[in-house]
Amino acid sequence: MKETLALSMFGQKRLTREGGVEIVVKELCTRMVQKGCKVTCYNRSGHHVSGSEYDGKIEYEGICQKSVPTIEKKGLAAVSSSFFSALYSAFGKYDVVHIHAEGPAFFAWLPKLLGKRVVVTIHGIDWQREKWKSGFGSKFIRQGEKNAVKYADEIIVLSKGVQDYFEETYNRKTHFIPNGVNRPEIRNAKLITEKFGLMKDSYILFLGRLVPEKGIRYLVEAFKNVKTDKKLVIAGGSSDTDSFMEEIKELAKDDDRIIFTGFVQGQMLDELYSNAYIYTLPSDLEGMPLSLLEAMSYGNCCLVSDIPECAEVVEDRALIFKKSNVQDLQEKIQVACDDPQKVMELKKQAADFICSKYNWDDVVKETMKLYRRNC
């Protein structure tokens, strides 16, 4: 394979912070461009999750970004944009087509048909997610998983559990390359104080997409029974889950300690991570939880569910509760609120531990090895 690679990437909505896939694609692409690759990202047309004011605002030097036709309808946006992305990737002058997530991998056969090298990253077993558990979406994603197995030259997985799943279900070897994390700049509370009245160590933070599998319902139920004057901050936008968002807000309405910030990015995001007392991720289901890596990189004490995808990340450097167990979650939050010394001990270890364990430069190096493998 030639020295300078021409790469196509698709599966992301666009290069933003809308979700884990988007963050991964942004981090990979920016570094691959610096290594001399020619990178084209095929993005969805349509609006940013936080509203039209963010559309088209973010540009990344050296990455060619192209918007593909997208049917703006739940379930069809991903299918239509993935089809056109695969089509353009198939007929474009690319050495490697890198597809992100199971749904978009449905079209892995298209670039493969035209002789492209195809790499698929499985970010999680997506058909298990609440919003795709039935109907067309579920069938499409399951078939995408099978097409990845059948047509991809290489499959990357982000957790050992998913690696075992592909081995046991399809007898297919995959490559375990977890996500990375950048060491951030810690910011003092300013915007969050002005807008939400939040000070350092005055709140417990959840930051992520507001979807059922993230365990936010358990978090709200548990927190309502915790005796503390700390706030619970739930930061994030919905992802085709507006009815769930309304349900959570209804559940939280009689507790004025619970604050919903909506989608956040930039300085507001940095300040929320920098000043939290603890960060919590009570998920039932994860691929590779980037928000957890980020939270630890800011030096946060984290409280997570005991699913392997979270437990593998934190090892013994965090607080862990039994998945979907509201009582256990409540007790662990109460313990954290009552024992600031324990929280501070975990805070001190977090950043160095996570930044040495997960490194984006290593991720790019291993990924590019797969691009060139057997060539």
Tab-separated table of C-alpha atoms in Angstrom:
chain	number	residue	atom	x	y	z
A	1	MET	CA	0.000	0.000	0.000
A	2	LYS	CA	1.288	3.478	-0.875
A	3	GLU	CA	2.862	5.771	1.726
A	4	THR	CA	0.108	8.430	1.785
A	5	LEU	CA	-3.289	6.877	2.376
A	6	ALA	CA	-6.572	8.276	1.093
A	7	LEU	CA	-9.256	7.508	3.681
A	8	SER	CA	-13.030	7.766	3.745
A	9	MET	CA	-14.904	7.716	7.066
A	10	PHE	CA	-18.603	7.502	7.715
A	11	GLY	CA	-21.079	6.487	10.434
A	12	GLN	CA	-20.767	9.745	12.399
A	13	LYS	CA	-23.462	12.419	12.218
A	14	ARG	CA	-20.837	15.159	11.859
A	15	LEU	CA	-17.594	16.139	13.593
A	16	THR	CA	-19.045	17.359	16.882
A	17	ARG	CA	-19.571	16.139	20.442
A	18	GLU	CA	-23.052	14.721	19.749
A	19	GLY	CA	-22.016	11.220	20.764
A	20	GLY	CA	-19.116	8.832	21.263
A	21	VAL	CA	-18.866	7.940	17.564
A	22	GLU	CA	-18.519	11.612	16.626
A	23	ILE	CA	-15.756	12.210	19.188
A	24	VAL	CA	-13.826	9.114	18.054
A	25	VAL	CA	-14.014	10.072	14.362
A	26	LYS	CA	-12.876	13.638	15.133
A	27	GLU	CA	-9.889	12.439	17.199
A	28	LEU	CA	-8.822	9.836	14.615
A	29	CYS	CA	-9.195	12.135	11.620
A	30	THR	CA	-7.350	15.120	13.077
A	31	ARG	CA	-4.355	12.916	13.926
A	32	MET	CA	-4.399	10.987	10.650
A	33	VAL	CA	-4.310	14.241	8.686
A	34	GLN	CA	-1.249	15.267	10.736
A	35	LYS	CA	0.361	11.975	9.674
A	36	GLY	CA	-0.115	12.894	6.009
A	37	CYS	CA	-3.304	10.955	5.240
A	38	LYS	CA	-5.944	12.474	2.975
A	39	VAL	CA	-9.158	12.123	4.982
A	40	THR	CA	-12.722	12.630	3.786
A	41	CYS	CA	-15.587	12.512	6.290
A	42	TYR	CA	-19.048	11.876	4.881
A	43	ASN	CA	-21.450	13.564	7.320
A	44	ARG	CA	-25.214	13.627	7.589
A	45	SER	CA	-27.083	16.656	6.347
A	46	GLY	CA	-29.470	18.192	8.867
A	47	HIS	CA	-29.322	19.677	12.318
A	48	HIS	CA	-26.964	19.413	15.249
A	49	VAL	CA	-28.505	17.693	18.286
A	50	SER	CA	-28.451	20.921	20.285
A	51	GLY	CA	-30.217	23.017	17.652
A	52	SER	CA	-29.643	24.679	14.303
A	53	GLU	CA	-27.444	27.418	15.767
A	54	TYR	CA	-24.606	24.870	15.966
A	55	ASP	CA	-24.963	23.618	12.368
A	56	GLY	CA	-21.799	23.882	10.342
A	57	LYS	CA	-19.958	25.810	13.050
A	58	ILE	CA	-17.025	23.485	13.595
A	59	GLU	CA	-14.285	23.043	10.990
A	60	TYR	CA	-11.183	20.912	11.334
A	61	GLU	CA	-8.021	21.793	9.490
A	62	GLY	CA	-7.096	19.453	6.678
A	63	ILE	CA	-10.176	17.197	6.887
A	64	CYS	CA	-12.400	17.234	3.824
A	65	GLN	CA	-16.000	17.187	5.078
A	66	LYS	CA	-18.858	16.380	2.727
A	67	SER	CA	-22.575	16.314	3.550
A	68	VAL	CA	-24.586	13.495	1.998
A	69	PRO	CA	-28.334	13.394	1.229
A	70	THR	CA	-30.224	12.510	4.418
A	71	ILE	CA	-33.907	11.739	4.952
A	72	GLU	CA	-34.742	13.679	8.120
A	73	LYS	CA	-36.981	11.098	9.742
A	74	LYS	CA	-36.410	8.883	12.779
A	75	GLY	CA	-34.856	5.600	11.660
A	76	LEU	CA	-34.263	6.815	8.105
A	77	ALA	CA	-31.623	9.494	8.735
A	78	ALA	CA	-28.943	6.918	9.580
A	79	VAL	CA	-29.967	4.520	6.787
A	80	SER	CA	-30.122	7.131	4.027
A	81	SER	CA	-26.929	8.950	4.999
A	82	SER	CA	-25.032	5.649	5.376
A	83	PHE	CA	-26.168	4.462	1.931
A	84	PHE	CA	-24.979	7.616	0.181
A	85	SER	CA	-21.762	7.689	2.216
A	86	ALA	CA	-21.031	4.099	1.182
A	87	LEU	CA	-21.853	4.912	-2.438
A	88	TYR	CA	-19.513	7.929	-2.570
A	89	SER	CA	-16.836	5.958	-0.706
A	90	ALA	CA	-17.151	3.068	-3.163
A	91	PHE	CA	-16.732	5.254	-6.249
A	92	GLY	CA	-14.192	7.693	-4.742
A	93	LYS	CA	-10.423	7.344	-4.944
A	94	TYR	CA	-9.841	5.869	-1.489
A	95	ASP	CA	-7.444	3.208	-0.242
A	96	VAL	CA	-9.427	2.492	2.926
A	97	VAL	CA	-13.065	2.992	3.860
A	98	HIS	CA	-13.518	3.119	7.648
A	99	ILE	CA	-17.118	2.591	8.791
A	100	HIS	CA	-18.230	3.407	12.333
A	101	ALA	CA	-21.064	1.515	14.119
A	102	GLU	CA	-23.224	-1.474	13.224
A	103	GLY	CA	-26.018	0.298	11.330
A	104	PRO	CA	-23.754	2.001	8.776
A	105	ALA	CA	-21.836	-1.305	8.394
A	106	PHE	CA	-24.963	-2.651	6.627
A	107	PHE	CA	-23.500	-1.056	3.488
A	108	ALA	CA	-19.953	-2.456	3.909
A	109	TRP	CA	-20.525	-4.574	0.790
A	110	LEU	CA	-20.717	-1.508	-1.453
A	111	PRO	CA	-17.126	-0.226	-1.136
A	112	LYS	CA	-15.937	-3.853	-0.877
A	113	LEU	CA	-17.592	-4.598	-4.226
A	114	LEU	CA	-15.477	-1.888	-5.851
A	115	GLY	CA	-12.215	-3.191	-4.411
A	116	LYS	CA	-11.788	-0.920	-1.397
A	117	ARG	CA	-10.196	-2.094	1.850
A	118	VAL	CA	-12.965	-1.922	4.479
A	119	VAL	CA	-12.428	-1.467	8.219
A	120	VAL	CA	-15.399	-1.399	10.624
A	121	THR	CA	-15.338	-0.125	14.208
A	122	ILE	CA	-18.064	-1.642	16.392
A	123	HIS	CA	-18.814	0.984	19.051
A	124	GLY	CA	-21.250	-1.293	20.887
A	125	ILE	CA	-23.927	-3.910	20.219
A	126	ASP	CA	-26.372	-1.280	18.996
A	127	TRP	CA	-29.437	-3.456	18.448
A	128	GLN	CA	-29.553	-3.921	22.245
A	129	ARG	CA	-30.213	-0.206	22.741
A	130	GLU	CA	-33.712	0.707	23.892
A	131	LYS	CA	-34.642	2.769	20.824
A	132	TRP	CA	-33.658	-0.024	18.397
A	133	LYS	CA	-35.107	-3.021	20.227
A	134	SER	CA	-37.883	-3.675	17.714
A	135	GLY	CA	-39.027	-3.026	14.160
A	136	PHE	CA	-37.058	-2.016	11.100
A	137	GLY	CA	-34.235	-0.311	13.021
A	138	SER	CA	-33.429	-3.463	14.966
A	139	LYS	CA	-33.399	-5.686	11.846
A	140	PHE	CA	-31.249	-3.167	9.953
A	141	ILE	CA	-28.663	-2.946	12.741
A	142	ARG	CA	-28.512	-6.727	13.257
A	143	GLN	CA	-27.926	-7.178	9.532
A	144	GLY	CA	-25.283	-4.451	9.698
A	145	GLU	CA	-23.466	-6.504	12.321
A	146	LYS	CA	-23.611	-9.577	10.065
A	147	ASN	CA	-22.441	-7.592	7.036
A	148	ALA	CA	-19.466	-6.289	9.031
A	149	VAL	CA	-18.526	-9.885	9.789
A	150	LYS	CA	-18.972	-10.916	6.149
A	151	TYR	CA	-17.429	-7.996	4.230
A	152	ALA	CA	-15.012	-6.076	6.476
A	153	ASP	CA	-11.302	-6.784	6.056
A	154	GLU	CA	-10.766	-5.828	9.705
A	155	ILE	CA	-13.133	-5.268	12.637
A	156	ILE	CA	-12.162	-3.072	15.579
A	157	VAL	CA	-13.962	-3.452	18.930
A	158	LEU	CA	-13.740	-1.167	21.956
A	159	SER	CA	-14.229	-3.684	24.783
A	160	LYS	CA	-13.233	-7.248	25.628
A	161	GLY	CA	-16.899	-8.185	26.087
A	162	VAL	CA	-17.730	-7.241	22.495
A	163	GLN	CA	-14.622	-9.075	21.300
A	164	ASP	CA	-15.852	-12.237	23.063
A	165	TYR	CA	-19.326	-11.727	21.565
A	166	PHE	CA	-17.996	-11.713	17.976
A	167	GLU	CA	-15.802	-14.732	18.656
A	168	GLU	CA	-18.652	-16.738	20.210
A	169	THR	CA	-21.445	-15.629	17.844
A	170	TYR	CA	-19.619	-15.551	14.493
A	171	ASN	CA	-16.253	-17.196	15.158
A	172	ARG	CA	-14.816	-13.924	13.871
A	173	LYS	CA	-11.513	-12.529	15.124
A	174	THR	CA	-11.565	-8.821	15.939
A	175	HIS	CA	-9.002	-6.260	17.126
A	176	PHE	CA	-9.397	-4.720	20.572
A	177	ILE	CA	-8.395	-1.044	20.279
A	178	PRO	CA	-10.064	0.997	23.046
A	179	ASN	CA	-10.673	4.731	22.748
A	180	GLY	CA	-8.203	7.342	23.950
A	181	VAL	CA	-8.473	10.496	26.026
A	182	ASN	CA	-6.730	13.872	26.005
A	183	ARG	CA	-5.391	15.522	29.161
A	184	PRO	CA	-7.591	18.592	29.494
A	185	GLU	CA	-7.148	22.070	30.924
A	186	ILE	CA	-8.918	22.344	34.288
A	187	ARG	CA	-11.174	25.421	34.450
A	188	ASN	CA	-12.519	27.368	37.406
A	189	ALA	CA	-16.287	27.663	37.812
A	190	LYS	CA	-17.474	30.789	35.989
A	191	LEU	CA	-20.143	30.156	33.364
A	192	ILE	CA	-21.706	27.372	35.425
A	193	THR	CA	-21.926	29.705	38.421
A	194	GLU	CA	-23.479	32.501	36.368
A	195	LYS	CA	-25.991	30.244	34.611
A	196	PHE	CA	-26.796	27.504	37.159
A	197	GLY	CA	-25.393	28.747	40.483
A	198	LEU	CA	-22.899	25.857	40.629
A	199	MET	CA	-19.644	26.062	42.610
A	200	LYS	CA	-16.711	23.663	42.894
A	201	ASP	CA	-17.684	20.321	44.524
A	202	SER	CA	-21.308	21.441	44.914
A	203	TYR	CA	-22.819	18.918	42.507
A	204	ILE	CA	-22.889	15.357	41.202
A	205	LEU	CA	-22.591	15.223	37.409
A	206	PHE	CA	-24.079	13.009	34.729
A	207	LEU	CA	-22.984	14.000	31.222
A	208	GLY	CA	-24.090	12.094	28.132
A	209	ARG	CA	-26.978	11.459	25.773
A	210	LEU	CA	-30.338	11.275	27.533
A	211	VAL	CA	-31.301	7.743	26.515
A	212	PRO	CA	-32.835	4.931	28.629
A	213	GLU	CA	-29.804	2.619	28.599
A	214	LYS	CA	-27.656	5.255	30.365
A	215	GLY	CA	-29.524	4.527	33.631
A	216	ILE	CA	-30.670	8.121	34.206
A	217	ARG	CA	-34.020	6.922	35.555
A	218	TYR	CA	-32.241	4.984	38.335
A	219	LEU	CA	-30.030	7.971	39.018
A	220	VAL	CA	-32.937	10.366	39.537
A	221	GLU	CA	-34.865	7.839	41.681
A	222	ALA	CA	-31.788	7.145	43.818
A	223	PHE	CA	-30.736	10.775	44.212
A	224	LYS	CA	-34.180	11.899	45.389
A	225	ASN	CA	-33.641	9.794	48.542
A	226	VAL	CA	-30.078	10.938	49.226
A	227	LYS	CA	-29.670	13.331	52.154
A	228	THR	CA	-27.379	16.043	50.798
A	229	ASP	CA	-27.403	19.684	49.824
A	230	LYS	CA	-25.393	18.875	46.696
A	231	LYS	CA	-27.139	19.249	43.354
A	232	LEU	CA	-27.539	16.594	40.662
A	233	VAL	CA	-26.620	18.024	37.251
A	234	ILE	CA	-27.870	16.114	34.199
A	235	ALA	CA	-26.101	17.489	31.139
A	236	GLY	CA	-26.893	16.311	27.617
A	237	GLY	CA	-29.355	16.363	24.756
A	238	SER	CA	-31.862	13.765	23.623
A	239	SER	CA	-31.150	11.350	20.766
A	240	ASP	CA	-34.500	10.450	19.143
A	241	THR	CA	-35.708	10.107	22.736
A	242	ASP	CA	-37.769	13.226	23.462
A	243	SER	CA	-40.518	11.240	25.232
A	244	PHE	CA	-37.928	9.660	27.558
A	245	MET	CA	-36.508	13.095	28.307
A	246	GLU	CA	-39.959	14.350	29.271
A	247	GLU	CA	-40.476	11.301	31.493
A	248	ILE	CA	-37.187	11.982	33.345
A	249	LYS	CA	-38.016	15.660	33.822
A	250	GLU	CA	-41.429	14.661	35.191
A	251	LEU	CA	-39.752	12.223	37.619
A	252	ALA	CA	-37.369	14.972	38.801
A	253	LYS	CA	-39.810	17.890	38.985
A	254	ASP	CA	-40.498	17.738	42.733
A	255	ASP	CA	-36.771	17.924	43.657
A	256	ASP	CA	-35.287	21.373	43.058
A	257	ARG	CA	-31.752	20.006	43.574
A	258	ILE	CA	-31.913	18.372	40.113
A	259	ILE	CA	-30.755	20.585	37.230
A	260	PHE	CA	-31.060	19.821	33.498
A	261	THR	CA	-28.581	21.867	31.466
A	262	GLY	CA	-29.393	20.580	27.962
A	263	PHE	CA	-26.583	19.884	25.474
A	264	VAL	CA	-23.247	21.434	26.493
A	265	GLN	CA	-19.898	21.912	24.796
A	266	GLY	CA	-16.833	24.166	24.900
A	267	GLN	CA	-16.128	26.114	28.100
A	268	MET	CA	-19.396	25.071	29.780
A	269	LEU	CA	-18.521	21.395	29.316
A	270	ASP	CA	-14.967	21.934	30.617
A	271	GLU	CA	-16.254	23.741	33.701
A	272	LEU	CA	-18.835	21.044	34.484
A	273	TYR	CA	-16.182	18.306	34.339
A	274	SER	CA	-13.584	20.424	36.196
A	275	ASN	CA	-15.724	21.274	39.225
A	276	ALA	CA	-17.894	18.195	39.885
A	277	TYR	CA	-17.817	16.520	43.297
A	278	ILE	CA	-18.348	13.146	41.657
A	279	TYR	CA	-19.168	12.065	38.111
A	280	THR	CA	-21.624	9.207	37.666
A	281	LEU	CA	-22.358	6.856	34.764
A	282	PRO	CA	-25.117	4.423	35.856
A	283	SER	CA	-25.450	2.710	32.444
A	284	ASP	CA	-27.033	-0.654	31.689
A	285	LEU	CA	-25.309	-0.749	28.308
A	286	GLU	CA	-22.154	0.868	26.918
A	287	GLY	CA	-19.739	0.396	24.073
A	288	MET	CA	-16.662	2.231	25.292
A	289	PRO	CA	-17.798	5.109	27.551
A	290	LEU	CA	-15.829	8.150	26.369
A	291	SER	CA	-17.519	10.436	28.874
A	292	LEU	CA	-16.124	8.244	31.668
A	293	LEU	CA	-12.582	8.537	30.266
A	294	GLU	CA	-13.045	12.289	29.975
A	295	ALA	CA	-14.435	12.620	33.500
A	296	MET	CA	-11.422	10.789	34.949
A	297	SER	CA	-9.004	12.854	32.821
A	298	TYR	CA	-10.340	15.948	34.622
A	299	GLY	CA	-9.477	14.301	37.949
A	300	ASN	CA	-12.975	13.226	38.940
A	301	CYS	CA	-14.033	10.618	41.455
A	302	CYS	CA	-16.391	8.423	39.405
A	303	LEU	CA	-19.348	6.261	40.394
A	304	VAL	CA	-20.256	3.682	37.745
A	305	SER	CA	-22.402	0.596	37.252
A	306	ASP	CA	-20.632	-2.766	37.393
A	307	ILE	CA	-21.066	-3.585	33.683
A	308	PRO	CA	-17.745	-4.849	32.210
A	309	GLU	CA	-17.430	-1.866	29.854
A	310	CYS	CA	-17.275	0.504	32.858
A	311	ALA	CA	-15.481	-1.779	35.316
A	312	GLU	CA	-12.685	-2.508	32.778
A	313	VAL	CA	-12.039	1.215	32.432
A	314	VAL	CA	-11.959	2.242	36.106
A	315	GLU	CA	-10.448	-0.933	37.649
A	316	ASP	CA	-10.125	-0.128	41.386
A	317	ARG	CA	-9.925	3.656	40.908
A	318	ALA	CA	-13.658	4.433	41.262
A	319	LEU	CA	-16.857	3.671	43.163
A	320	ILE	CA	-18.985	0.878	41.671
A	321	PHE	CA	-22.630	-0.097	42.232
A	322	LYS	CA	-24.753	-3.031	41.047
A	323	LYS	CA	-26.229	-2.347	37.606
A	324	SER	CA	-29.879	-1.129	37.639
A	325	ASN	CA	-30.043	-1.438	41.447
A	326	VAL	CA	-31.559	1.859	42.656
A	327	GLN	CA	-31.030	1.040	46.344
A	328	ASP	CA	-27.335	0.256	45.875
A	329	LEU	CA	-26.854	3.389	43.767
A	330	GLN	CA	-28.543	5.494	46.455
A	331	GLU	CA	-26.306	4.013	49.171
A	332	LYS	CA	-23.128	4.610	47.125
A	333	ILE	CA	-24.079	8.256	46.433
A	334	GLN	CA	-24.821	8.739	50.147
A	335	VAL	CA	-21.462	7.232	51.125
A	336	ALA	CA	-19.689	9.550	48.666
A	337	CYS	CA	-21.519	12.605	50.041
A	338	ASP	CA	-20.666	11.594	53.618
A	339	ASP	CA	-16.985	10.723	53.009
A	340	PRO	CA	-15.215	13.589	51.189
A	341	GLN	CA	-11.816	12.143	52.143
A	342	LYS	CA	-12.469	8.957	50.133
A	343	VAL	CA	-13.696	11.066	47.209
A	344	MET	CA	-10.535	13.223	47.313
A	345	GLU	CA	-8.301	10.113	47.349
A	346	LEU	CA	-9.955	8.822	44.175
A	347	LYS	CA	-9.791	12.276	42.555
A	348	LYS	CA	-6.012	12.444	43.094
A	349	GLN	CA	-5.414	9.144	41.257
A	350	ALA	CA	-7.862	9.535	38.397
A	351	ALA	CA	-6.170	11.740	35.779
A	352	ASP	CA	-2.702	10.139	35.727
A	353	PHE	CA	-4.227	6.655	35.761
A	354	ILE	CA	-6.610	7.218	32.825
A	355	CYS	CA	-4.283	9.323	30.649
A	356	SER	CA	-1.536	6.709	30.796
A	357	LYS	CA	-3.983	3.853	30.146
A	358	TYR	CA	-5.848	5.362	27.166
A	359	ASN	CA	-3.935	7.385	24.598
A	360	TRP	CA	-5.262	8.642	21.230
A	361	ASP	CA	-1.827	8.511	19.578
A	362	ASP	CA	-1.633	4.792	20.404
A	363	VAL	CA	-5.164	4.298	19.018
A	364	VAL	CA	-4.203	5.973	15.721
A	365	LYS	CA	-0.983	3.943	15.457
A	366	GLU	CA	-2.815	0.626	15.959
A	367	THR	CA	-5.653	1.624	13.615
A	368	MET	CA	-3.252	2.602	10.833
A	369	LYS	CA	-1.483	-0.755	11.216
A	370	LEU	CA	-4.831	-2.384	10.306
A	371	TYR	CA	-5.233	-0.072	7.304
A	372	ARG	CA	-1.923	-1.386	5.940
A	373	ARG	CA	-2.233	-5.009	7.104
A	374	ASN	CA	-1.614	-7.702	4.439
A	375	CYS	CA	-0.966	-4.988	1.843
